[in-house]
Coordinates of N, CA and C in Angstrom, one line a residue:
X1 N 6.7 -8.2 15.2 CA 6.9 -6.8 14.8 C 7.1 -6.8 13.3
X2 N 8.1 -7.8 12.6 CA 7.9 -7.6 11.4 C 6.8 -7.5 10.9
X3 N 6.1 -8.7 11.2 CA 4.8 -9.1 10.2 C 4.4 -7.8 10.1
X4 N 3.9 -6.6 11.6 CA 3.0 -5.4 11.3 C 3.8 -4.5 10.7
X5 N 4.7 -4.2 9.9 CA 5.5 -3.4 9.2 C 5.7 -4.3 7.7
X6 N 5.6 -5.7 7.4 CA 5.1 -5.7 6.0 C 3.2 -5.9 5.9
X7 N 3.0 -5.7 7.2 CA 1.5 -5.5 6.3 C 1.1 -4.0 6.2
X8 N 1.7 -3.3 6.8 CA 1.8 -1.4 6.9 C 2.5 -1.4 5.3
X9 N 3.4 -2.2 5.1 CA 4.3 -2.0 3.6 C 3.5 -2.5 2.5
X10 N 2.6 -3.7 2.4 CA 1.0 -3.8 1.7 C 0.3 -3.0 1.3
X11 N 0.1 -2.8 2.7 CA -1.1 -1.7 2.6 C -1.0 -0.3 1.4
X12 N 0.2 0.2 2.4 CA 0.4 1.7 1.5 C 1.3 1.5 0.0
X13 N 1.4 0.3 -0.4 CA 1.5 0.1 -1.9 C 0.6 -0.3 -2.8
X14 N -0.6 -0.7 -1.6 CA -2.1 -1.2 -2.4 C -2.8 0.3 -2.8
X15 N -2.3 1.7 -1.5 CA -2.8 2.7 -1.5 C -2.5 3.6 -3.0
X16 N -1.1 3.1 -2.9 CA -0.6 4.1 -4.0 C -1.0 3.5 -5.3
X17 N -1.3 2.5 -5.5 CA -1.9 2.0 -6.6 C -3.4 2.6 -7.0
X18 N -3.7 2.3 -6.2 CA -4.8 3.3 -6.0 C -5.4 4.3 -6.7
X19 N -4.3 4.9 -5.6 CA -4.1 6.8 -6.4 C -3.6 6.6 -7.3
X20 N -2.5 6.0 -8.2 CA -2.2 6.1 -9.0 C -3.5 5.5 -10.7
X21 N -4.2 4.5 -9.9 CA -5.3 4.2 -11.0 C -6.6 5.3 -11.2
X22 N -6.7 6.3 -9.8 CA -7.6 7.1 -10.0 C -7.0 8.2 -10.6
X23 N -6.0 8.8 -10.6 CA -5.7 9.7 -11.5 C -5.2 9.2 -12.9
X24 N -5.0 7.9 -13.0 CA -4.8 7.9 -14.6 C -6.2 7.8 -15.5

């Protein structure tokens, strides 16, 4: 169970980077 809660924690930090590189 951990592992799929730091790969959900990955993921939506890869996401926000993301968003964050498309709006800068």
């Amino acid at each position: 169970m951990q592992g799929t809660l730091n790969e959900i924690d990955i993921r939506s930090i890869l996401q926000l980077i993301e968003l964050g590189q498309r709006t800068g």
